[in-house]
Amino acid sequence: MPRGKAMRRPNGSGAIVKLSGKRRCPFEVRVNTRINEWGYPAYDVLGRFESRIDADIALAGYNKNPFDIKKTRYDI
């Protein structure tokens, strides 16, 4: 992947965000699944990854077969 900005994704396909600071897994994959009561997007986090390529693979897998994120989380 070339240096600099990544190419734009199609609308509604999700986003890869680089988190600030020195982190072990700085890339977060977010998917917009709903709009809150004020009209802003409410994101669901698919996960955090060590490289942008790993995050891109995870997002492509999600877009190929979307699943309900809330059902995959474990509540203690």
PDB file of N, CA, C and O in Angstrom:
ATOM      1  N   MET A   1       0.847  -1.159   0.000  1.00  0.00           N
ATOM      2  CA  MET A   1       0.000   0.000   0.000  1.00  0.00           C
ATOM      3  C   MET A   1       0.898   1.229   0.000  1.00  0.00           C
ATOM      4  O   MET A   1       1.852   1.316   0.764  1.00  0.00           O
ATOM      5  N   PRO A   2       0.602   2.200  -0.846  1.00  0.00           N
ATOM      6  CA  PRO A   2       1.454   3.384  -0.907  1.00  0.00           C
ATOM      7  C   PRO A   2       1.326   4.223   0.353  1.00  0.00           C
ATOM      8  O   PRO A   2       0.342   4.128   1.091  1.00  0.00           O
ATOM      9  N   ARG A   3       2.327   5.031   0.581  1.00  0.00           N
ATOM     10  CA  ARG A   3       2.308   5.905   1.739  1.00  0.00           C
ATOM     11  C   ARG A   3       1.300   7.020   1.544  1.00  0.00           C
ATOM     12  O   ARG A   3       0.917   7.346   0.441  1.00  0.00           O
ATOM     13  N   GLY A   4       0.893   7.628   2.635  1.00  0.00           N
ATOM     14  CA  GLY A   4      -0.041   8.744   2.550  1.00  0.00           C
ATOM     15  C   GLY A   4      -1.453   8.294   2.842  1.00  0.00           C
ATOM     16  O   GLY A   4      -1.688   7.317   3.536  1.00  0.00           O
ATOM     17  N   LYS A   5      -2.397   9.032   2.308  1.00  0.00           N
ATOM     18  CA  LYS A   5      -3.800   8.751   2.577  1.00  0.00           C
ATOM     19  C   LYS A   5      -4.257   7.490   1.863  1.00  0.00           C
ATOM     20  O   LYS A   5      -3.847   7.214   0.740  1.00  0.00           O
ATOM     21  N   ALA A   6      -5.130   6.755   2.524  1.00  0.00           N
ATOM     22  CA  ALA A   6      -5.720   5.569   1.909  1.00  0.00           C
ATOM     23  C   ALA A   6      -6.855   6.013   0.992  1.00  0.00           C
ATOM     24  O   ALA A   6      -7.399   7.108   1.125  1.00  0.00           O
ATOM     25  N   MET A   7      -7.211   5.147   0.060  1.00  0.00           N
ATOM     26  CA  MET A   7      -8.295   5.466  -0.864  1.00  0.00           C
ATOM     27  C   MET A   7      -9.627   5.480  -0.122  1.00  0.00           C
ATOM     28  O   MET A   7      -9.801   4.808   0.883  1.00  0.00           O
ATOM     29  N   ARG A   8     -10.570   6.240  -0.655  1.00  0.00           N
ATOM     30  CA  ARG A   8     -11.896   6.314  -0.042  1.00  0.00           C
ATOM     31  C   ARG A   8     -12.641   5.007  -0.224  1.00  0.00           C
ATOM     32  O   ARG A   8     -12.475   4.318  -1.210  1.00  0.00           O
ATOM     33  N   ARG A   9     -13.489   4.704   0.731  1.00  0.00           N
ATOM     34  CA  ARG A   9     -14.322   3.505   0.672  1.00  0.00           C
ATOM     35  C   ARG A   9     -15.713   3.903   0.193  1.00  0.00           C
ATOM     36  O   ARG A   9     -16.107   5.050   0.309  1.00  0.00           O
ATOM     37  N   PRO A  10     -16.485   2.929  -0.293  1.00  0.00           N
ATOM     38  CA  PRO A  10     -17.872   3.235  -0.660  1.00  0.00           C
ATOM     39  C   PRO A  10     -18.685   3.620   0.577  1.00  0.00           C
ATOM     40  O   PRO A  10     -18.358   3.222   1.696  1.00  0.00           O
ATOM     41  N   ASN A  11     -19.734   4.373   0.354  1.00  0.00           N
ATOM     42  CA  ASN A  11     -20.594   4.792   1.467  1.00  0.00           C
ATOM     43  C   ASN A  11     -21.201   3.587   2.158  1.00  0.00           C
ATOM     44  O   ASN A  11     -21.646   2.645   1.517  1.00  0.00           O
ATOM     45  N   GLY A  12     -21.196   3.613   3.475  1.00  0.00           N
ATOM     46  CA  GLY A  12     -21.813   2.566   4.263  1.00  0.00           C
ATOM     47  C   GLY A  12     -20.984   1.314   4.446  1.00  0.00           C
ATOM     48  O   GLY A  12     -21.463   0.331   4.986  1.00  0.00           O
ATOM     49  N   SER A  13     -19.724   1.324   4.020  1.00  0.00           N
ATOM     50  CA  SER A  13     -18.907   0.115   4.121  1.00  0.00           C
ATOM     51  C   SER A  13     -18.065   0.061   5.390  1.00  0.00           C
ATOM     52  O   SER A  13     -17.427  -0.948   5.654  1.00  0.00           O
ATOM     53  N   GLY A  14     -18.036   1.132   6.187  1.00  0.00           N
ATOM     54  CA  GLY A  14     -17.253   1.132   7.414  1.00  0.00           C
ATOM     55  C   GLY A  14     -16.005   1.986   7.276  1.00  0.00           C
ATOM     56  O   GLY A  14     -15.756   2.580   6.227  1.00  0.00           O
ATOM     57  N   ALA A  15     -15.220   2.038   8.345  1.00  0.00           N
ATOM     58  CA  ALA A  15     -14.040   2.888   8.359  1.00  0.00           C
ATOM     59  C   ALA A  15     -12.931   2.247   9.180  1.00  0.00           C
ATOM     60  O   ALA A  15     -13.185   1.492  10.117  1.00  0.00           O
ATOM     61  N   ILE A  16     -11.697   2.580   8.795  1.00  0.00           N
ATOM     62  CA  ILE A  16     -10.510   2.203   9.569  1.00  0.00           C
ATOM     63  C   ILE A  16      -9.929   3.501  10.117  1.00  0.00           C
ATOM     64  O   ILE A  16      -9.620   4.412   9.358  1.00  0.00           O
ATOM     65  N   VAL A  17      -9.807   3.579  11.440  1.00  0.00           N
ATOM     66  CA  VAL A  17      -9.370   4.797  12.099  1.00  0.00           C
ATOM     67  C   VAL A  17      -8.079   4.511  12.848  1.00  0.00           C
ATOM     68  O   VAL A  17      -7.964   3.492  13.537  1.00  0.00           O
ATOM     69  N   LYS A  18      -7.090   5.416  12.701  1.00  0.00           N
ATOM     70  CA  LYS A  18      -5.856   5.278  13.468  1.00  0.00           C
ATOM     71  C   LYS A  18      -6.019   6.039  14.767  1.00  0.00           C
ATOM     72  O   LYS A  18      -6.296   7.234  14.775  1.00  0.00           O
ATOM     73  N   LEU A  19      -5.861   5.327  15.884  1.00  0.00           N
ATOM     74  CA  LEU A  19      -6.007   5.932  17.205  1.00  0.00           C
ATOM     75  C   LEU A  19      -4.720   6.631  17.608  1.00  0.00           C
ATOM     76  O   LEU A  19      -3.627   6.243  17.194  1.00  0.00           O
ATOM     77  N   SER A  20      -4.838   7.659  18.418  1.00  0.00           N
ATOM     78  CA  SER A  20      -3.676   8.439  18.811  1.00  0.00           C
ATOM     79  C   SER A  20      -2.868   7.717  19.880  1.00  0.00           C
ATOM     80  O   SER A  20      -3.351   6.807  20.538  1.00  0.00           O
ATOM     81  N   GLY A  21      -1.652   8.161  20.035  1.00  0.00           N
ATOM     82  CA  GLY A  21      -0.795   7.621  21.079  1.00  0.00           C
ATOM     83  C   GLY A  21       0.008   6.422  20.599  1.00  0.00           C
ATOM     84  O   GLY A  21      -0.119   5.954  19.482  1.00  0.00           O
ATOM     85  N   LYS A  22       0.860   5.943  21.494  1.00  0.00           N
ATOM     86  CA  LYS A  22       1.687   4.781  21.199  1.00  0.00           C
ATOM     87  C   LYS A  22       0.957   3.556  21.724  1.00  0.00           C
ATOM     88  O   LYS A  22       0.941   3.289  22.925  1.00  0.00           O
ATOM     89  N   ARG A  23       0.350   2.806  20.823  1.00  0.00           N
ATOM     90  CA  ARG A  23      -0.481   1.667  21.194  1.00  0.00           C
ATOM     91  C   ARG A  23       0.027   0.408  20.527  1.00  0.00           C
ATOM     92  O   ARG A  23       0.658   0.463  19.483  1.00  0.00           O
ATOM     93  N   ARG A  24      -0.317  -0.711  21.099  1.00  0.00           N
ATOM     94  CA  ARG A  24       0.026  -1.993  20.496  1.00  0.00           C
ATOM     95  C   ARG A  24      -0.843  -2.256  19.267  1.00  0.00           C
ATOM     96  O   ARG A  24      -0.374  -2.769  18.273  1.00  0.00           O
ATOM     97  N   CYS A  25      -2.113  -1.910  19.349  1.00  0.00           N
ATOM     98  CA  CYS A  25      -3.063  -2.092  18.240  1.00  0.00           C
ATOM     99  C   CYS A  25      -3.709  -0.743  17.928  1.00  0.00           C
ATOM    100  O   CYS A  25      -4.789  -0.430  18.441  1.00  0.00           O
ATOM    101  N   PRO A  26      -3.076   0.082  17.066  1.00  0.00           N
ATOM    102  CA  PRO A  26      -3.572   1.441  16.864  1.00  0.00           C
ATOM    103  C   PRO A  26      -4.708   1.591  15.837  1.00  0.00           C
ATOM    104  O   PRO A  26      -5.302   2.657  15.753  1.00  0.00           O
ATOM    105  N   PHE A  27      -5.021   0.555  15.068  1.00  0.00           N
ATOM    106  CA  PHE A  27      -6.033   0.676  14.030  1.00  0.00           C
ATOM    107  C   PHE A  27      -7.350   0.061  14.491  1.00  0.00           C
ATOM    108  O   PHE A  27      -7.393  -1.093  14.904  1.00  0.00           O
ATOM    109  N   GLU A  28      -8.426   0.850  14.431  1.00  0.00           N
ATOM    110  CA  GLU A  28      -9.739   0.414  14.879  1.00  0.00           C
ATOM    111  C   GLU A  28     -10.682   0.361  13.689  1.00  0.00           C
ATOM    112  O   GLU A  28     -10.702   1.280  12.867  1.00  0.00           O
ATOM    113  N   VAL A  29     -11.467  -0.700  13.610  1.00  0.00           N
ATOM    114  CA  VAL A  29     -12.445  -0.861  12.539  1.00  0.00           C
ATOM    115  C   VAL A  29     -13.813  -0.509  13.105  1.00  0.00           C
ATOM    116  O   VAL A  29     -14.250  -1.095  14.097  1.00  0.00           O
ATOM    117  N   ARG A  30     -14.478   0.470  12.468  1.00  0.00           N
ATOM    118  CA  ARG A  30     -15.789   0.929  12.912  1.00  0.00           C
ATOM    119  C   ARG A  30     -16.805   0.745  11.794  1.00  0.00           C
ATOM    120  O   ARG A  30     -16.483   0.930  10.626  1.00  0.00           O
ATOM    121  N   VAL A  31     -18.030   0.430  12.196  1.00  0.00           N
ATOM    122  CA  VAL A  31     -19.127   0.283  11.245  1.00  0.00           C
ATOM    123  C   VAL A  31     -20.297   1.114  11.758  1.00  0.00           C
ATOM    124  O   VAL A  31     -20.662   1.016  12.923  1.00  0.00           O
ATOM    125  N   ASN A  32     -20.855   1.936  10.877  1.00  0.00           N
ATOM    126  CA  ASN A  32     -22.004   2.756  11.245  1.00  0.00           C
ATOM    127  C   ASN A  32     -23.262   1.928  11.056  1.00  0.00           C
ATOM    128  O   ASN A  32     -23.636   1.598   9.943  1.00  0.00           O
ATOM    129  N   THR A  33     -23.911   1.569  12.157  1.00  0.00           N
ATOM    130  CA  THR A  33     -25.089   0.718  12.065  1.00  0.00           C
ATOM    131  C   THR A  33     -26.382   1.446  12.380  1.00  0.00           C
ATOM    132  O   THR A  33     -27.451   0.938  12.071  1.00  0.00           O
ATOM    133  N   ARG A  34     -26.294   2.634  12.986  1.00  0.00           N
ATOM    134  CA  ARG A  34     -27.515   3.342  13.360  1.00  0.00           C
ATOM    135  C   ARG A  34     -27.220   4.831  13.504  1.00  0.00           C
ATOM    136  O   ARG A  34     -26.068   5.246  13.526  1.00  0.00           O
ATOM    137  N   ILE A  35     -28.283   5.608  13.621  1.00  0.00           N
ATOM    138  CA  ILE A  35     -28.192   7.047  13.830  1.00  0.00           C
ATOM    139  C   ILE A  35     -28.809   7.339  15.200  1.00  0.00           C
ATOM    140  O   ILE A  35     -29.883   6.825  15.530  1.00  0.00           O
ATOM    141  N   ASN A  36     -28.145   8.183  16.009  1.00  0.00           N
ATOM    142  CA  ASN A  36     -28.691   8.484  17.335  1.00  0.00           C
ATOM    143  C   ASN A  36     -29.809   9.518  17.227  1.00  0.00           C
ATOM    144  O   ASN A  36     -30.149   9.975  16.138  1.00  0.00           O
ATOM    145  N   GLU A  37     -30.375   9.901  18.353  1.00  0.00           N
ATOM    146  CA  GLU A  37     -31.547  10.785  18.345  1.00  0.00           C
ATOM    147  C   GLU A  37     -31.238  12.200  17.867  1.00  0.00           C
ATOM    148  O   GLU A  37     -32.142  12.934  17.504  1.00  0.00           O
ATOM    149  N   TRP A  38     -29.979  12.618  17.848  1.00  0.00           N
ATOM    150  CA  TRP A  38     -29.596  13.934  17.355  1.00  0.00           C
ATOM    151  C   TRP A  38     -29.167  13.918  15.892  1.00  0.00           C
ATOM    152  O   TRP A  38     -28.765  14.943  15.357  1.00  0.00           O
ATOM    153  N   GLY A  39     -29.203  12.752  15.269  1.00  0.00           N
ATOM    154  CA  GLY A  39     -28.869  12.659  13.855  1.00  0.00           C
ATOM    155  C   GLY A  39     -27.417  12.346  13.556  1.00  0.00           C
ATOM    156  O   GLY A  39     -27.004  12.379  12.403  1.00  0.00           O
ATOM    157  N   TYR A  40     -26.629  12.032  14.577  1.00  0.00           N
ATOM    158  CA  TYR A  40     -25.226  11.701  14.373  1.00  0.00           C
ATOM    159  C   TYR A  40     -25.053  10.182  14.263  1.00  0.00           C
ATOM    160  O   TYR A  40     -25.822   9.425  14.863  1.00  0.00           O
ATOM    161  N   PRO A  41     -24.047   9.730  13.541  1.00  0.00           N
ATOM    162  CA  PRO A  41     -23.838   8.281  13.440  1.00  0.00           C
ATOM    163  C   PRO A  41     -23.337   7.698  14.754  1.00  0.00           C
ATOM    164  O   PRO A  41     -22.513   8.297  15.440  1.00  0.00           O
ATOM    165  N   ALA A  42     -23.841   6.522  15.086  1.00  0.00           N
ATOM    166  CA  ALA A  42     -23.390   5.780  16.262  1.00  0.00           C
ATOM    167  C   ALA A  42     -22.641   4.560  15.744  1.00  0.00           C
ATOM    168  O   ALA A  42     -23.214   3.720  15.062  1.00  0.00           O
ATOM    169  N   TYR A  43     -21.357   4.488  16.026  1.00  0.00           N
ATOM    170  CA  TYR A  43     -20.506   3.442  15.474  1.00  0.00           C
ATOM    171  C   TYR A  43     -20.447   2.224  16.385  1.00  0.00           C
ATOM    172  O   TYR A  43     -20.463   2.356  17.607  1.00  0.00           O
ATOM    173  N   ASP A  44     -20.342   1.062  15.778  1.00  0.00           N
ATOM    174  CA  ASP A  44     -20.036  -0.169  16.486  1.00  0.00           C
ATOM    175  C   ASP A  44     -18.616  -0.558  16.104  1.00  0.00           C
ATOM    176  O   ASP A  44     -18.244  -0.514  14.928  1.00  0.00           O
ATOM    177  N   VAL A  45     -17.814  -0.943  17.087  1.00  0.00           N
ATOM    178  CA  VAL A  45     -16.413  -1.282  16.857  1.00  0.00           C
ATOM    179  C   VAL A  45     -16.301  -2.776  16.589  1.00  0.00           C
ATOM    180  O   VAL A  45     -16.752  -3.594  17.385  1.00  0.00           O
ATOM    181  N   LEU A  46     -15.705  -3.121  15.441  1.00  0.00           N
ATOM    182  CA  LEU A  46     -15.465  -4.530  15.109  1.00  0.00           C
ATOM    183  C   LEU A  46     -14.240  -5.063  15.817  1.00  0.00           C
ATOM    184  O   LEU A  46     -14.178  -6.233  16.157  1.00  0.00           O
ATOM    185  N   GLY A  47     -13.233  -4.219  16.015  1.00  0.00           N
ATOM    186  CA  GLY A  47     -12.028  -4.657  16.702  1.00  0.00           C
ATOM    187  C   GLY A  47     -10.878  -3.699  16.471  1.00  0.00           C
ATOM    188  O   GLY A  47     -10.989  -2.740  15.716  1.00  0.00           O
ATOM    189  N   ARG A  48      -9.757  -3.984  17.131  1.00  0.00           N
ATOM    190  CA  ARG A  48      -8.533  -3.209  16.967  1.00  0.00           C
ATOM    191  C   ARG A  48      -7.449  -4.131  16.449  1.00  0.00           C
ATOM    192  O   ARG A  48      -7.358  -5.290  16.854  1.00  0.00           O
ATOM    193  N   PHE A  49      -6.588  -3.585  15.573  1.00  0.00           N
ATOM    194  CA  PHE A  49      -5.605  -4.405  14.874  1.00  0.00           C
ATOM    195  C   PHE A  49      -4.244  -3.727  14.868  1.00  0.00           C
ATOM    196  O   PHE A  49      -4.138  -2.513  15.017  1.00  0.00           O
ATOM    197  N   GLU A  50      -3.207  -4.550  14.674  1.00  0.00           N
ATOM    198  CA  GLU A  50      -1.836  -4.044  14.697  1.00  0.00           C
ATOM    199  C   GLU A  50      -1.449  -3.315  13.424  1.00  0.00           C
ATOM    200  O   GLU A  50      -0.622  -2.417  13.452  1.00  0.00           O
ATOM    201  N   SER A  51      -2.013  -3.708  12.280  1.00  0.00           N
ATOM    202  CA  SER A  51      -1.663  -3.052  11.020  1.00  0.00           C
ATOM    203  C   SER A  51      -2.919  -2.702  10.247  1.00  0.00           C
ATOM    204  O   SER A  51      -3.992  -3.269  10.460  1.00  0.00           O
ATOM    205  N   ARG A  52      -2.784  -1.749   9.347  1.00  0.00           N
ATOM    206  CA  ARG A  52      -3.910  -1.324   8.521  1.00  0.00           C
ATOM    207  C   ARG A  52      -4.348  -2.445   7.588  1.00  0.00           C
ATOM    208  O   ARG A  52      -5.534  -2.590   7.292  1.00  0.00           O
ATOM    209  N   ILE A  53      -3.428  -3.274   7.169  1.00  0.00           N
ATOM    210  CA  ILE A  53      -3.764  -4.384   6.270  1.00  0.00           C
ATOM    211  C   ILE A  53      -4.651  -5.401   6.991  1.00  0.00           C
ATOM    212  O   ILE A  53      -5.645  -5.875   6.429  1.00  0.00           O
ATOM    213  N   ASP A  54      -4.319  -5.724   8.251  1.00  0.00           N
ATOM    214  CA  ASP A  54      -5.165  -6.636   9.026  1.00  0.00           C
ATOM    215  C   ASP A  54      -6.562  -6.053   9.233  1.00  0.00           C
ATOM    216  O   ASP A  54      -7.562  -6.763   9.153  1.00  0.00           O
ATOM    217  N   ALA A  55      -6.623  -4.749   9.502  1.00  0.00           N
ATOM    218  CA  ALA A  55      -7.908  -4.087   9.688  1.00  0.00           C
ATOM    219  C   ALA A  55      -8.711  -4.092   8.390  1.00  0.00           C
ATOM    220  O   ALA A  55      -9.929  -4.304   8.408  1.00  0.00           O
ATOM    221  N   ASP A  56      -8.047  -3.898   7.270  1.00  0.00           N
ATOM    222  CA  ASP A  56      -8.720  -3.907   5.977  1.00  0.00           C
ATOM    223  C   ASP A  56      -9.280  -5.291   5.651  1.00  0.00           C
ATOM    224  O   ASP A  56     -10.388  -5.415   5.132  1.00  0.00           O
ATOM    225  N   ILE A  57      -8.551  -6.331   5.997  1.00  0.00           N
ATOM    226  CA  ILE A  57      -9.019  -7.711   5.776  1.00  0.00           C
ATOM    227  C   ILE A  57     -10.251  -7.992   6.639  1.00  0.00           C
ATOM    228  O   ILE A  57     -11.225  -8.595   6.177  1.00  0.00           O
ATOM    229  N   ALA A  58     -10.235  -7.540   7.895  1.00  0.00           N
ATOM    230  CA  ALA A  58     -11.375  -7.751   8.784  1.00  0.00           C
ATOM    231  C   ALA A  58     -12.611  -6.996   8.288  1.00  0.00           C
ATOM    232  O   ALA A  58     -13.729  -7.533   8.306  1.00  0.00           O
ATOM    233  N   LEU A  59     -12.425  -5.777   7.806  1.00  0.00           N
ATOM    234  CA  LEU A  59     -13.547  -4.996   7.306  1.00  0.00           C
ATOM    235  C   LEU A  59     -14.109  -5.589   6.019  1.00  0.00           C
ATOM    236  O   LEU A  59     -15.325  -5.622   5.829  1.00  0.00           O
ATOM    237  N   ALA A  60     -13.234  -6.102   5.165  1.00  0.00           N
ATOM    238  CA  ALA A  60     -13.700  -6.747   3.936  1.00  0.00           C
ATOM    239  C   ALA A  60     -14.489  -8.015   4.260  1.00  0.00           C
ATOM    240  O   ALA A  60     -15.505  -8.307   3.623  1.00  0.00           O
ATOM    241  N   GLY A  61     -14.039  -8.765   5.258  1.00  0.00           N
ATOM    242  CA  GLY A  61     -14.765  -9.959   5.678  1.00  0.00           C
ATOM    243  C   GLY A  61     -16.130  -9.624   6.247  1.00  0.00           C
ATOM    244  O   GLY A  61     -17.110 -10.329   6.011  1.00  0.00           O
ATOM    245  N   TYR A  62     -16.210  -8.523   7.003  1.00  0.00           N
ATOM    246  CA  TYR A  62     -17.498  -8.100   7.554  1.00  0.00           C
ATOM    247  C   TYR A  62     -18.448  -7.677   6.433  1.00  0.00           C
ATOM    248  O   TYR A  62     -19.627  -8.018   6.454  1.00  0.00           O
ATOM    249  N   ASN A  63     -17.938  -6.917   5.467  1.00  0.00           N
ATOM    250  CA  ASN A  63     -18.793  -6.453   4.371  1.00  0.00           C
ATOM    251  C   ASN A  63     -19.250  -7.590   3.476  1.00  0.00           C
ATOM    252  O   ASN A  63     -20.312  -7.510   2.860  1.00  0.00           O
ATOM    253  N   LYS A  64     -18.463  -8.651   3.409  1.00  0.00           N
ATOM    254  CA  LYS A  64     -18.852  -9.806   2.606  1.00  0.00           C
ATOM    255  C   LYS A  64     -20.027 -10.545   3.250  1.00  0.00           C
ATOM    256  O   LYS A  64     -20.930 -11.003   2.564  1.00  0.00           O
ATOM    257  N   ASN A  65     -20.012 -10.646   4.580  1.00  0.00           N
ATOM    258  CA  ASN A  65     -21.083 -11.328   5.306  1.00  0.00           C
ATOM    259  C   ASN A  65     -21.346 -10.573   6.620  1.00  0.00           C
ATOM    260  O   ASN A  65     -20.818 -10.943   7.663  1.00  0.00           O
ATOM    261  N   PRO A  66     -22.168  -9.501   6.576  1.00  0.00           N
ATOM    262  CA  PRO A  66     -22.424  -8.722   7.801  1.00  0.00           C
ATOM    263  C   PRO A  66     -23.138  -9.548   8.860  1.00  0.00           C
ATOM    264  O   PRO A  66     -23.953 -10.405   8.555  1.00  0.00           O
ATOM    265  N   PHE A  67     -22.806  -9.285  10.118  1.00  0.00           N
ATOM    266  CA  PHE A  67     -23.412  -9.991  11.229  1.00  0.00           C
ATOM    267  C   PHE A  67     -23.798  -8.975  12.290  1.00  0.00           C
ATOM    268  O   PHE A  67     -23.391  -7.820  12.243  1.00  0.00           O
ATOM    269  N   ASP A  68     -24.614  -9.398  13.241  1.00  0.00           N
ATOM    270  CA  ASP A  68     -25.034  -8.522  14.322  1.00  0.00           C
ATOM    271  C   ASP A  68     -23.913  -8.444  15.350  1.00  0.00           C
ATOM    272  O   ASP A  68     -23.580  -9.449  15.985  1.00  0.00           O
ATOM    273  N   ILE A  69     -23.367  -7.268  15.528  1.00  0.00           N
ATOM    274  CA  ILE A  69     -22.212  -7.088  16.403  1.00  0.00           C
ATOM    275  C   ILE A  69     -22.588  -7.272  17.860  1.00  0.00           C
ATOM    276  O   ILE A  69     -21.828  -7.820  18.650  1.00  0.00           O
ATOM    277  N   LYS A  70     -23.778  -6.836  18.247  1.00  0.00           N
ATOM    278  CA  LYS A  70     -24.192  -6.927  19.652  1.00  0.00           C
ATOM    279  C   LYS A  70     -24.328  -8.380  20.100  1.00  0.00           C
ATOM    280  O   LYS A  70     -24.143  -8.683  21.259  1.00  0.00           O
ATOM    281  N   LYS A  71     -24.671  -9.294  19.210  1.00  0.00           N
ATOM    282  CA  LYS A  71     -24.804 -10.701  19.585  1.00  0.00           C
ATOM    283  C   LYS A  71     -23.456 -11.378  19.785  1.00  0.00           C
ATOM    284  O   LYS A  71     -23.374 -12.407  20.432  1.00  0.00           O
ATOM    285  N   THR A  72     -22.387 -10.814  19.219  1.00  0.00           N
ATOM    286  CA  THR A  72     -21.078 -11.440  19.334  1.00  0.00           C
ATOM    287  C   THR A  72     -20.328 -10.995  20.581  1.00  0.00           C
ATOM    288  O   THR A  72     -19.337 -11.594  20.939  1.00  0.00           O
ATOM    289  N   ARG A  73     -20.793  -9.939  21.239  1.00  0.00           N
ATOM    290  CA  ARG A  73     -20.131  -9.465  22.455  1.00  0.00           C
ATOM    291  C   ARG A  73     -20.540 -10.308  23.645  1.00  0.00           C
ATOM    292  O   ARG A  73     -21.654 -10.801  23.721  1.00  0.00           O
ATOM    293  N   TYR A  74     -19.627 -10.464  24.567  1.00  0.00           N
ATOM    294  CA  TYR A  74     -19.896 -11.237  25.772  1.00  0.00           C
ATOM    295  C   TYR A  74     -20.123 -10.307  26.934  1.00  0.00           C
ATOM    296  O   TYR A  74     -19.272  -9.484  27.256  1.00  0.00           O
ATOM    297  N   ASP A  75     -21.265 -10.400  27.571  1.00  0.00           N
ATOM    298  CA  ASP A  75     -21.557  -9.583  28.739  1.00  0.00           C
ATOM    299  C   ASP A  75     -21.254 -10.392  29.997  1.00  0.00           C
ATOM    300  O   ASP A  75     -21.643 -11.541  30.113  1.00  0.00           O
ATOM    301  N   ILE A  76     -20.564  -9.755  30.934  1.00  0.00           N
ATOM    302  CA  ILE A  76     -20.187 -10.432  32.176  1.00  0.00           C
ATOM    303  C   ILE A  76     -21.139 -10.013  33.274  1.00  0.00           C
ATOM    304  O   ILE A  76     -21.552  -8.936  33.407  1.00  0.00           O
TER     305      ILE A  76
END
